Amino acid sequence: MFPARVLAIAPPALVILALSGCSSWGCTDTTAERGRAGVRVQVVDTDGQPLGVTAAVVGWSLEPHPQVPSEGDQVHFRFRFDGADEYSDPAVDACAVDKERVTLGCQTVSSSQAFGPADDPLTGNEWLAVEHPEQVDGVLLIPNDQSYDRRTCEADIKDGGGRHPPEPPSRGDQL
């Protein structure tokens, strides 16, 4: 049994710890489920709610990157964000995939990277280096917004926690 002195002090000490934010009882991390990838997607927040922004792959090709042509073909793709404004900067994962929709390489692109030519200022372009460019059958976007990822409970027990975007896909993941 515990001495009476410990029992008398324990409840107030627990209340002080809980009120000070030192308690991990209220901090939980969850990860959003990855949405279905497509050439054109409605960008969604961590709760799966549409943000009113559409992201689309406008085109892609295999060609040497102009700055490193000796590395051979890379995936050069163009993308477009419709509905984003200067105050938001939604971002989605773009993945080169094979015929089975298996990822060969991915990277995150954001609407702030879309500053295309004057005739289409909502477009941007990026390069993806993949190990076997001859296997690329397309470029898909994953609809989950990657622009905001709050701190985790592990990193910040007091202010962390909540819903986080899904982990970015790894090479070999099927979309």
mmCIF file with all atom_site columns, N, CA and C in Angstrom, residues 69-130:
data_model
loop_
_atom_site.group_PDB
_atom_site.id
_atom_site.type_symbol
_atom_site.label_atom_id
_atom_site.label_alt_id
_atom_site.label_comp_id
_atom_site.label_asym_id
_atom_site.label_entity_id
_atom_site.label_seq_id
_atom_site.pdbx_PDB_ins_code
_atom_site.Cartn_x
_atom_site.Cartn_y
_atom_site.Cartn_z
_atom_site.occupancy
_atom_site.B_iso_or_equiv
_atom_site.pdbx_formal_charge
_atom_site.auth_seq_id
_atom_site.auth_comp_id
_atom_site.auth_asym_id
_atom_site.auth_atom_id
_atom_site.pdbx_PDB_model_num
ATOM 1   N N  . PRO A 1 69  ? 21.849 16.292 -69.136 1.00 0.00 ? 69  PRO A N  1
ATOM 2   C CA . PRO A 1 69  ? 21.461 15.381 -70.214 1.00 0.00 ? 69  PRO A CA 1
ATOM 3   C C  . PRO A 1 69  ? 22.188 14.037 -70.162 1.00 0.00 ? 69  PRO A C  1
ATOM 4   N N  . SER A 1 70  ? 23.353 14.007 -69.532 1.00 0.00 ? 70  SER A N  1
ATOM 5   C CA . SER A 1 70  ? 24.116 12.760 -69.463 1.00 0.00 ? 70  SER A CA 1
ATOM 6   C C  . SER A 1 70  ? 23.438 11.704 -68.590 1.00 0.00 ? 70  SER A C  1
ATOM 7   N N  . GLU A 1 71  ? 22.464 12.106 -67.769 1.00 0.00 ? 71  GLU A N  1
ATOM 8   C CA . GLU A 1 71  ? 21.751 11.156 -66.908 1.00 0.00 ? 71  GLU A CA 1
ATOM 9   C C  . GLU A 1 71  ? 20.637 10.421 -67.650 1.00 0.00 ? 71  GLU A C  1
ATOM 10  N N  . GLY A 1 72  ? 20.451 10.723 -68.909 1.00 0.00 ? 72  GLY A N  1
ATOM 11  C CA . GLY A 1 72  ? 19.442 10.033 -69.702 1.00 0.00 ? 72  GLY A CA 1
ATOM 12  C C  . GLY A 1 72  ? 18.048 10.588 -69.484 1.00 0.00 ? 72  GLY A C  1
ATOM 13  N N  . ASP A 1 73  ? 17.061 9.823  -69.944 1.00 0.00 ? 73  ASP A N  1
ATOM 14  C CA . ASP A 1 73  ? 15.665 10.275 -69.878 1.00 0.00 ? 73  ASP A CA 1
ATOM 15  C C  . ASP A 1 73  ? 15.156 10.381 -68.446 1.00 0.00 ? 73  ASP A C  1
ATOM 16  N N  . GLN A 1 74  ? 14.387 11.414 -68.226 1.00 0.00 ? 74  GLN A N  1
ATOM 17  C CA . GLN A 1 74  ? 13.639 11.629 -66.989 1.00 0.00 ? 74  GLN A CA 1
ATOM 18  C C  . GLN A 1 74  ? 12.201 11.926 -67.384 1.00 0.00 ? 74  GLN A C  1
ATOM 19  N N  . VAL A 1 75  ? 11.331 11.909 -66.407 1.00 0.00 ? 75  VAL A N  1
ATOM 20  C CA . VAL A 1 75  ? 9.922  12.205 -66.648 1.00 0.00 ? 75  VAL A CA 1
ATOM 21  C C  . VAL A 1 75  ? 9.736  13.716 -66.497 1.00 0.00 ? 75  VAL A C  1
ATOM 22  N N  . HIS A 1 76  ? 9.370  14.373 -67.566 1.00 0.00 ? 76  HIS A N  1
ATOM 23  C CA . HIS A 1 76  ? 9.082  15.797 -67.556 1.00 0.00 ? 76  HIS A CA 1
ATOM 24  C C  . HIS A 1 76  ? 7.561  15.937 -67.620 1.00 0.00 ? 76  HIS A C  1
ATOM 25  N N  . PHE A 1 77  ? 6.961  16.515 -66.590 1.00 0.00 ? 77  PHE A N  1
ATOM 26  C CA . PHE A 1 77  ? 5.500  16.622 -66.598 1.00 0.00 ? 77  PHE A CA 1
ATOM 27  C C  . PHE A 1 77  ? 5.060  18.041 -66.295 1.00 0.00 ? 77  PHE A C  1
ATOM 28  N N  . ARG A 1 78  ? 3.893  18.373 -66.850 1.00 0.00 ? 78  ARG A N  1
ATOM 29  C CA . ARG A 1 78  ? 3.255  19.664 -66.603 1.00 0.00 ? 78  ARG A CA 1
ATOM 30  C C  . ARG A 1 78  ? 2.015  19.428 -65.768 1.00 0.00 ? 78  ARG A C  1
ATOM 31  N N  . PHE A 1 79  ? 1.743  20.340 -64.855 1.00 0.00 ? 79  PHE A N  1
ATOM 32  C CA . PHE A 1 79  ? 0.579  20.225 -63.976 1.00 0.00 ? 79  PHE A CA 1
ATOM 33  C C  . PHE A 1 79  ? -0.102 21.576 -63.856 1.00 0.00 ? 79  PHE A C  1
ATOM 34  N N  . ARG A 1 80  ? -1.337 21.526 -63.403 1.00 0.00 ? 80  ARG A N  1
ATOM 35  C CA . ARG A 1 80  ? -2.151 22.736 -63.279 1.00 0.00 ? 80  ARG A CA 1
ATOM 36  C C  . ARG A 1 80  ? -2.972 22.654 -62.005 1.00 0.00 ? 80  ARG A C  1
ATOM 37  N N  . PHE A 1 81  ? -3.101 23.784 -61.305 1.00 0.00 ? 81  PHE A N  1
ATOM 38  C CA . PHE A 1 81  ? -3.968 23.896 -60.130 1.00 0.00 ? 81  PHE A CA 1
ATOM 39  C C  . PHE A 1 81  ? -5.052 24.924 -60.444 1.00 0.00 ? 81  PHE A C  1
ATOM 40  N N  . ASP A 1 82  ? -6.302 24.517 -60.390 1.00 0.00 ? 82  ASP A N  1
ATOM 41  C CA . ASP A 1 82  ? -7.426 25.438 -60.565 1.00 0.00 ? 82  ASP A CA 1
ATOM 42  C C  . ASP A 1 82  ? -8.108 25.643 -59.223 1.00 0.00 ? 82  ASP A C  1
ATOM 43  N N  . GLY A 1 83  ? -8.391 26.887 -58.878 1.00 0.00 ? 83  GLY A N  1
ATOM 44  C CA . GLY A 1 83  ? -9.116 27.192 -57.647 1.00 0.00 ? 83  GLY A CA 1
ATOM 45  C C  . GLY A 1 83  ? -8.226 27.627 -56.500 1.00 0.00 ? 83  GLY A C  1
ATOM 46  N N  . ALA A 1 84  ? -6.920 27.494 -56.635 1.00 0.00 ? 84  ALA A N  1
ATOM 47  C CA . ALA A 1 84  ? -6.013 27.949 -55.566 1.00 0.00 ? 84  ALA A CA 1
ATOM 48  C C  . ALA A 1 84  ? -5.867 29.463 -55.663 1.00 0.00 ? 84  ALA A C  1
ATOM 49  N N  . ASP A 1 85  ? -5.692 30.101 -54.515 1.00 0.00 ? 85  ASP A N  1
ATOM 50  C CA . ASP A 1 85  ? -5.485 31.550 -54.524 1.00 0.00 ? 85  ASP A CA 1
ATOM 51  C C  . ASP A 1 85  ? -4.137 31.877 -53.879 1.00 0.00 ? 85  ASP A C  1
ATOM 52  N N  . GLU A 1 86  ? -3.832 33.160 -53.801 1.00 0.00 ? 86  GLU A N  1
ATOM 53  C CA . GLU A 1 86  ? -2.535 33.571 -53.265 1.00 0.00 ? 86  GLU A CA 1
ATOM 54  C C  . GLU A 1 86  ? -2.391 33.298 -51.769 1.00 0.00 ? 86  GLU A C  1
ATOM 55  N N  . TYR A 1 87  ? -3.488 33.021 -51.078 1.00 0.00 ? 87  TYR A N  1
ATOM 56  C CA . TYR A 1 87  ? -3.434 32.772 -49.640 1.00 0.00 ? 87  TYR A CA 1
ATOM 57  C C  . TYR A 1 87  ? -3.317 31.290 -49.302 1.00 0.00 ? 87  TYR A C  1
ATOM 58  N N  . SER A 1 88  ? -3.608 30.440 -50.259 1.00 0.00 ? 88  SER A N  1
ATOM 59  C CA . SER A 1 88  ? -3.483 29.004 -50.018 1.00 0.00 ? 88  SER A CA 1
ATOM 60  C C  . SER A 1 88  ? -2.388 28.462 -50.924 1.00 0.00 ? 88  SER A C  1
ATOM 61  N N  . ASP A 1 89  ? -1.795 27.389 -50.545 1.00 0.00 ? 89  ASP A N  1
ATOM 62  C CA . ASP A 1 89  ? -0.749 26.791 -51.363 1.00 0.00 ? 89  ASP A CA 1
ATOM 63  C C  . ASP A 1 89  ? -0.890 25.273 -51.267 1.00 0.00 ? 89  ASP A C  1
ATOM 64  N N  . PRO A 1 90  ? -2.012 24.722 -51.773 1.00 0.00 ? 90  PRO A N  1
ATOM 65  C CA . PRO A 1 90  ? -2.179 23.275 -51.690 1.00 0.00 ? 90  PRO A CA 1
ATOM 66  C C  . PRO A 1 90  ? -1.069 22.553 -52.444 1.00 0.00 ? 90  PRO A C  1
ATOM 67  N N  . ALA A 1 91  ? -0.759 21.373 -51.975 1.00 0.00 ? 91  ALA A N  1
ATOM 68  C CA . ALA A 1 91  ? 0.293  20.568 -52.586 1.00 0.00 ? 91  ALA A CA 1
ATOM 69  C C  . ALA A 1 91  ? -0.167 19.116 -52.644 1.00 0.00 ? 91  ALA A C  1
ATOM 70  N N  . VAL A 1 92  ? 0.189  18.441 -53.715 1.00 0.00 ? 92  VAL A N  1
ATOM 71  C CA . VAL A 1 92  ? -0.167 17.032 -53.878 1.00 0.00 ? 92  VAL A CA 1
ATOM 72  C C  . VAL A 1 92  ? 1.075  16.252 -54.313 1.00 0.00 ? 92  VAL A C  1
ATOM 73  N N  . ASP A 1 93  ? 1.043  14.954 -54.089 1.00 0.00 ? 93  ASP A N  1
ATOM 74  C CA . ASP A 1 93  ? 2.125  14.099 -54.555 1.00 0.00 ? 93  ASP A CA 1
ATOM 75  C C  . ASP A 1 93  ? 1.859  13.721 -56.009 1.00 0.00 ? 93  ASP A C  1
ATOM 76  N N  . ALA A 1 94  ? 2.889  13.854 -56.832 1.00 0.00 ? 94  ALA A N  1
ATOM 77  C CA . ALA A 1 94  ? 2.835  13.451 -58.240 1.00 0.00 ? 94  ALA A CA 1
ATOM 78  C C  . ALA A 1 94  ? 3.742  12.234 -58.386 1.00 0.00 ? 94  ALA A C  1
ATOM 79  N N  . CYS A 1 95  ? 3.220  11.192 -59.040 1.00 0.00 ? 95  CYS A N  1
ATOM 80  C CA . CYS A 1 95  ? 3.974  9.945  -59.154 1.00 0.00 ? 95  CYS A CA 1
ATOM 81  C C  . CYS A 1 95  ? 3.993  9.442  -60.596 1.00 0.00 ? 95  CYS A C  1
ATOM 82  N N  . ALA A 1 96  ? 5.174  9.057  -61.040 1.00 0.00 ? 96  ALA A N  1
ATOM 83  C CA . ALA A 1 96  ? 5.298  8.334  -62.305 1.00 0.00 ? 96  ALA A CA 1
ATOM 84  C C  . ALA A 1 96  ? 4.956  6.888  -61.996 1.00 0.00 ? 96  ALA A C  1
ATOM 85  N N  . VAL A 1 97  ? 4.086  6.296  -62.830 1.00 0.00 ? 97  VAL A N  1
ATOM 86  C CA . VAL A 1 97  ? 3.633  4.922  -62.578 1.00 0.00 ? 97  VAL A CA 1
ATOM 87  C C  . VAL A 1 97  ? 3.793  4.079  -63.841 1.00 0.00 ? 97  VAL A C  1
ATOM 88  N N  . ASP A 1 98  ? 3.823  2.755  -63.611 1.00 0.00 ? 98  ASP A N  1
ATOM 89  C CA . ASP A 1 98  ? 3.864  1.837  -64.748 1.00 0.00 ? 98  ASP A CA 1
ATOM 90  C C  . ASP A 1 98  ? 2.437  1.426  -65.123 1.00 0.00 ? 98  ASP A C  1
ATOM 91  N N  . LYS A 1 99  ? 2.300  0.438  -65.999 1.00 0.00 ? 99  LYS A N  1
ATOM 92  C CA . LYS A 1 99  ? 0.979  0.006  -66.467 1.00 0.00 ? 99  LYS A CA 1
ATOM 93  C C  . LYS A 1 99  ? 0.094  -0.518 -65.351 1.00 0.00 ? 99  LYS A C  1
ATOM 94  N N  . GLU A 1 100 ? 0.701  -1.032 -64.285 1.00 0.00 ? 100 GLU A N  1
ATOM 95  C CA . GLU A 1 100 ? -0.054 -1.586 -63.150 1.00 0.00 ? 100 GLU A CA 1
ATOM 96  C C  . GLU A 1 100 ? -0.310 -0.536 -62.066 1.00 0.00 ? 100 GLU A C  1
ATOM 97  N N  . ARG A 1 101 ? 0.020  0.727  -62.349 1.00 0.00 ? 101 ARG A N  1
ATOM 98  C CA . ARG A 1 101 ? -0.112 1.839  -61.400 1.00 0.00 ? 101 ARG A CA 1
ATOM 99  C C  . ARG A 1 101 ? 0.811  1.685  -60.197 1.00 0.00 ? 101 ARG A C  1
ATOM 100 N N  . VAL A 1 102 ? 1.954  1.052  -60.415 1.00 0.00 ? 102 VAL A N  1
ATOM 101 C CA . VAL A 1 102 ? 2.983  0.921  -59.380 1.00 0.00 ? 102 VAL A CA 1
ATOM 102 C C  . VAL A 1 102 ? 3.913  2.119  -59.513 1.00 0.00 ? 102 VAL A C  1
ATOM 103 N N  . THR A 1 103 ? 4.198  2.762  -58.391 1.00 0.00 ? 103 THR A N  1
ATOM 104 C CA . THR A 1 103 ? 5.014  3.979  -58.435 1.00 0.00 ? 103 THR A CA 1
ATOM 105 C C  . THR A 1 103 ? 6.464  3.669  -58.766 1.00 0.00 ? 103 THR A C  1
ATOM 106 N N  . LEU A 1 104 ? 6.998  4.492  -59.645 1.00 0.00 ? 104 LEU A N  1
ATOM 107 C CA . LEU A 1 104 ? 8.404  4.401  -60.035 1.00 0.00 ? 104 LEU A CA 1
ATOM 108 C C  . LEU A 1 104 ? 9.200  5.557  -59.428 1.00 0.00 ? 104 LEU A C  1
ATOM 109 N N  . GLY A 1 105 ? 8.494  6.584  -59.005 1.00 0.00 ? 105 GLY A N  1
ATOM 110 C CA . GLY A 1 105 ? 9.097  7.756  -58.377 1.00 0.00 ? 105 GLY A CA 1
ATOM 111 C C  . GLY A 1 105 ? 8.026  8.793  -58.114 1.00 0.00 ? 105 GLY A C  1
ATOM 112 N N  . CYS A 1 106 ? 8.161  9.530  -57.025 1.00 0.00 ? 106 CYS A N  1
ATOM 113 C CA . CYS A 1 106 ? 7.166  10.542 -56.645 1.00 0.00 ? 106 CYS A CA 1
ATOM 114 C C  . CYS A 1 106 ? 7.858  11.787 -56.106 1.00 0.00 ? 106 CYS A C  1
ATOM 115 N N  . GLN A 1 107 ? 7.144  12.888 -56.173 1.00 0.00 ? 107 GLN A N  1
ATOM 116 C CA . GLN A 1 107 ? 7.564  14.121 -55.522 1.00 0.00 ? 107 GLN A CA 1
ATOM 117 C C  . GLN A 1 107 ? 6.330  14.980 -55.288 1.00 0.00 ? 107 GLN A C  1
ATOM 118 N N  . THR A 1 108 ? 6.441  15.906 -54.364 1.00 0.00 ? 108 THR A N  1
ATOM 119 C CA . THR A 1 108 ? 5.334  16.799 -54.048 1.00 0.00 ? 108 THR A CA 1
ATOM 120 C C  . THR A 1 108 ? 5.430  18.054 -54.909 1.00 0.00 ? 108 THR A C  1
ATOM 121 N N  . VAL A 1 109 ? 4.285  18.459 -55.472 1.00 0.00 ? 109 VAL A N  1
ATOM 122 C CA . VAL A 1 109 ? 4.213  19.709 -56.229 1.00 0.00 ? 109 VAL A CA 1
ATOM 123 C C  . VAL A 1 109 ? 3.136  20.584 -55.597 1.00 0.00 ? 109 VAL A C  1
ATOM 124 N N  . SER A 1 110 ? 3.368  21.879 -55.589 1.00 0.00 ? 110 SER A N  1
ATOM 125 C CA . SER A 1 110 ? 2.392  22.788 -54.973 1.00 0.00 ? 110 SER A CA 1
ATOM 126 C C  . SER A 1 110 ? 1.914  23.817 -55.983 1.00 0.00 ? 110 SER A C  1
ATOM 127 N N  . SER A 1 111 ? 0.799  24.442 -55.645 1.00 0.00 ? 111 SER A N  1
ATOM 128 C CA . SER A 1 111 ? 0.227  25.433 -56.554 1.00 0.00 ? 111 SER A CA 1
ATOM 129 C C  . SER A 1 111 ? 1.153  26.629 -56.725 1.00 0.00 ? 111 SER A C  1
ATOM 130 N N  . SER A 1 112 ? 2.000  26.919 -55.742 1.00 0.00 ? 112 SER A N  1
ATOM 131 C CA . SER A 1 112 ? 2.922  28.056 -55.886 1.00 0.00 ? 112 SER A CA 1
ATOM 132 C C  . SER A 1 112 ? 4.003  27.780 -56.928 1.00 0.00 ? 112 SER A C  1
ATOM 133 N N  . GLN A 1 113 ? 4.179  26.518 -57.323 1.00 0.00 ? 113 GLN A N  1
ATOM 134 C CA . GLN A 1 113 ? 5.133  26.181 -58.379 1.00 0.00 ? 113 GLN A CA 1
ATOM 135 C C  . GLN A 1 113 ? 4.512  26.377 -59.761 1.00 0.00 ? 113 GLN A C  1
ATOM 136 N N  . ALA A 1 114 ? 3.227  26.643 -59.799 1.00 0.00 ? 114 ALA A N  1
ATOM 137 C CA . ALA A 1 114 ? 2.519  26.809 -61.069 1.00 0.00 ? 114 ALA A CA 1
ATOM 138 C C  . ALA A 1 114 ? 2.538  28.287 -61.450 1.00 0.00 ? 114 ALA A C  1
ATOM 139 N N  . PHE A 1 115 ? 3.529  28.649 -62.214 1.00 0.00 ? 115 PHE A N  1
ATOM 140 C CA . PHE A 1 115 ? 3.662  30.038 -62.656 1.00 0.00 ? 115 PHE A CA 1
ATOM 141 C C  . PHE A 1 115 ? 4.053  30.047 -64.122 1.00 0.00 ? 115 PHE A C  1
ATOM 142 N N  . GLY A 1 116 ? 3.306  29.255 -64.882 1.00 0.00 ? 116 GLY A N  1
ATOM 143 C CA . GLY A 1 116 ? 3.605  29.010 -66.286 1.00 0.00 ? 116 GLY A CA 1
ATOM 144 C C  . GLY A 1 116 ? 3.641  30.235 -67.157 1.00 0.00 ? 116 GLY A C  1
ATOM 145 N N  . PRO A 1 117 ? 3.671  30.005 -68.435 1.00 0.00 ? 117 PRO A N  1
ATOM 146 C CA . PRO A 1 117 ? 3.721  31.122 -69.375 1.00 0.00 ? 117 PRO A CA 1
ATOM 147 C C  . PRO A 1 117 ? 2.478  32.001 -69.258 1.00 0.00 ? 117 PRO A C  1
ATOM 148 N N  . ALA A 1 118 ? 2.568  33.189 -69.777 1.00 0.00 ? 118 ALA A N  1
ATOM 149 C CA . ALA A 1 118 ? 1.486  34.172 -69.659 1.00 0.00 ? 118 ALA A CA 1
ATOM 150 C C  . ALA A 1 118 ? 0.151  33.649 -70.172 1.00 0.00 ? 118 ALA A C  1
ATOM 151 N N  . ASP A 1 119 ? 0.174  32.775 -71.183 1.00 0.00 ? 119 ASP A N  1
ATOM 152 C CA . ASP A 1 119 ? -1.094 32.270 -71.696 1.00 0.00 ? 119 ASP A CA 1
ATOM 153 C C  . ASP A 1 119 ? -1.722 31.224 -70.771 1.00 0.00 ? 119 ASP A C  1
ATOM 154 N N  . ASP A 1 120 ? -0.976 30.679 -69.827 1.00 0.00 ? 120 ASP A N  1
ATOM 155 C CA . ASP A 1 120 ? -1.530 29.725 -68.856 1.00 0.00 ? 120 ASP A CA 1
ATOM 156 C C  . ASP A 1 120 ? -0.754 29.809 -67.545 1.00 0.00 ? 120 ASP A C  1
ATOM 157 N N  . PRO A 1 121 ? -0.962 30.878 -66.766 1.00 0.00 ? 121 PRO A N  1
ATOM 158 C CA . PRO A 1 121 ? -0.180 31.097 -65.552 1.00 0.00 ? 121 PRO A CA 1
ATOM 159 C C  . PRO A 1 121 ? -0.466 30.110 -64.415 1.00 0.00 ? 121 PRO A C  1
ATOM 160 N N  . LEU A 1 122 ? -1.451 29.244 -64.567 1.00 0.00 ? 122 LEU A N  1
ATOM 161 C CA . LEU A 1 122 ? -1.760 28.277 -63.506 1.00 0.00 ? 122 LEU A CA 1
ATOM 162 C C  . LEU A 1 122 ? -1.012 26.959 -63.670 1.00 0.00 ? 122 LEU A C  1
ATOM 163 N N  . THR A 1 123 ? -0.158 26.864 -64.683 1.00 0.00 ? 123 THR A N  1
ATOM 164 C CA . THR A 1 123 ? 0.574  25.621 -64.921 1.00 0.00 ? 123 THR A CA 1
ATOM 165 C C  . THR A 1 123 ? 2.017  25.731 -64.440 1.00 0.00 ? 123 THR A C  1
ATOM 166 N N  . GLY A 1 124 ? 2.567  24.571 -64.128 1.00 0.00 ? 124 GLY A N  1
ATOM 167 C CA . GLY A 1 124 ? 3.971  24.463 -63.756 1.00 0.00 ? 124 GLY A CA 1
ATOM 168 C C  . GLY A 1 124 ? 4.526  23.200 -64.375 1.00 0.00 ? 124 GLY A C  1
ATOM 169 N N  . ASN A 1 125 ? 5.818  23.012 -64.266 1.00 0.00 ? 125 ASN A N  1
ATOM 170 C CA . ASN A 1 125 ? 6.405  21.785 -64.778 1.00 0.00 ? 125 ASN A CA 1
ATOM 171 C C  . ASN A 1 125 ? 7.512  21.336 -63.843 1.00 0.00 ? 125 ASN A C  1
ATOM 172 N N  . GLU A 1 126 ? 7.705  20.045 -63.790 1.00 0.00 ? 126 GLU A N  1
ATOM 173 C CA . GLU A 1 126 ? 8.712  19.445 -62.923 1.00 0.00 ? 126 GLU A CA 1
ATOM 174 C C  . GLU A 1 126 ? 9.326  18.253 -63.627 1.00 0.00 ? 126 GLU A C  1
ATOM 175 N N  . TRP A 1 127 ? 10.399 17.763 -63.045 1.00 0.00 ? 127 TRP A N  1
ATOM 176 C CA . TRP A 1 127 ? 11.106 16.597 -63.555 1.00 0.00 ? 127 TRP A CA 1
ATOM 177 C C  . TRP A 1 127 ? 11.159 15.537 -62.468 1.00 0.00 ? 127 TRP A C  1
ATOM 178 N N  . LEU A 1 128 ? 10.962 14.304 -62.867 1.00 0.00 ? 128 LEU A N  1
ATOM 179 C CA . LEU A 1 128 ? 11.070 13.160 -61.959 1.00 0.00 ? 128 LEU A CA 1
ATOM 180 C C  . LEU A 1 128 ? 12.126 12.209 -62.518 1.00 0.00 ? 128 LEU A C  1
ATOM 181 N N  . ALA A 1 129 ? 13.144 11.951 -61.728 1.00 0.00 ? 129 ALA A N  1
ATOM 182 C CA . ALA A 1 129 ? 14.144 10.967 -62.139 1.00 0.00 ? 129 ALA A CA 1
ATOM 183 C C  . ALA A 1 129 ? 13.664 9.600  -61.651 1.00 0.00 ? 129 ALA A C  1
ATOM 184 N N  . VAL A 1 130 ? 13.557 8.656  -62.547 1.00 0.00 ? 130 VAL A N  1
ATOM 185 C CA . VAL A 1 130 ? 13.158 7.293  -62.190 1.00 0.00 ? 130 VAL A CA 1
ATOM 186 C C  . VAL A 1 130 ? 14.222 6.324  -62.695 1.00 0.00 ? 130 VAL A C  1
#
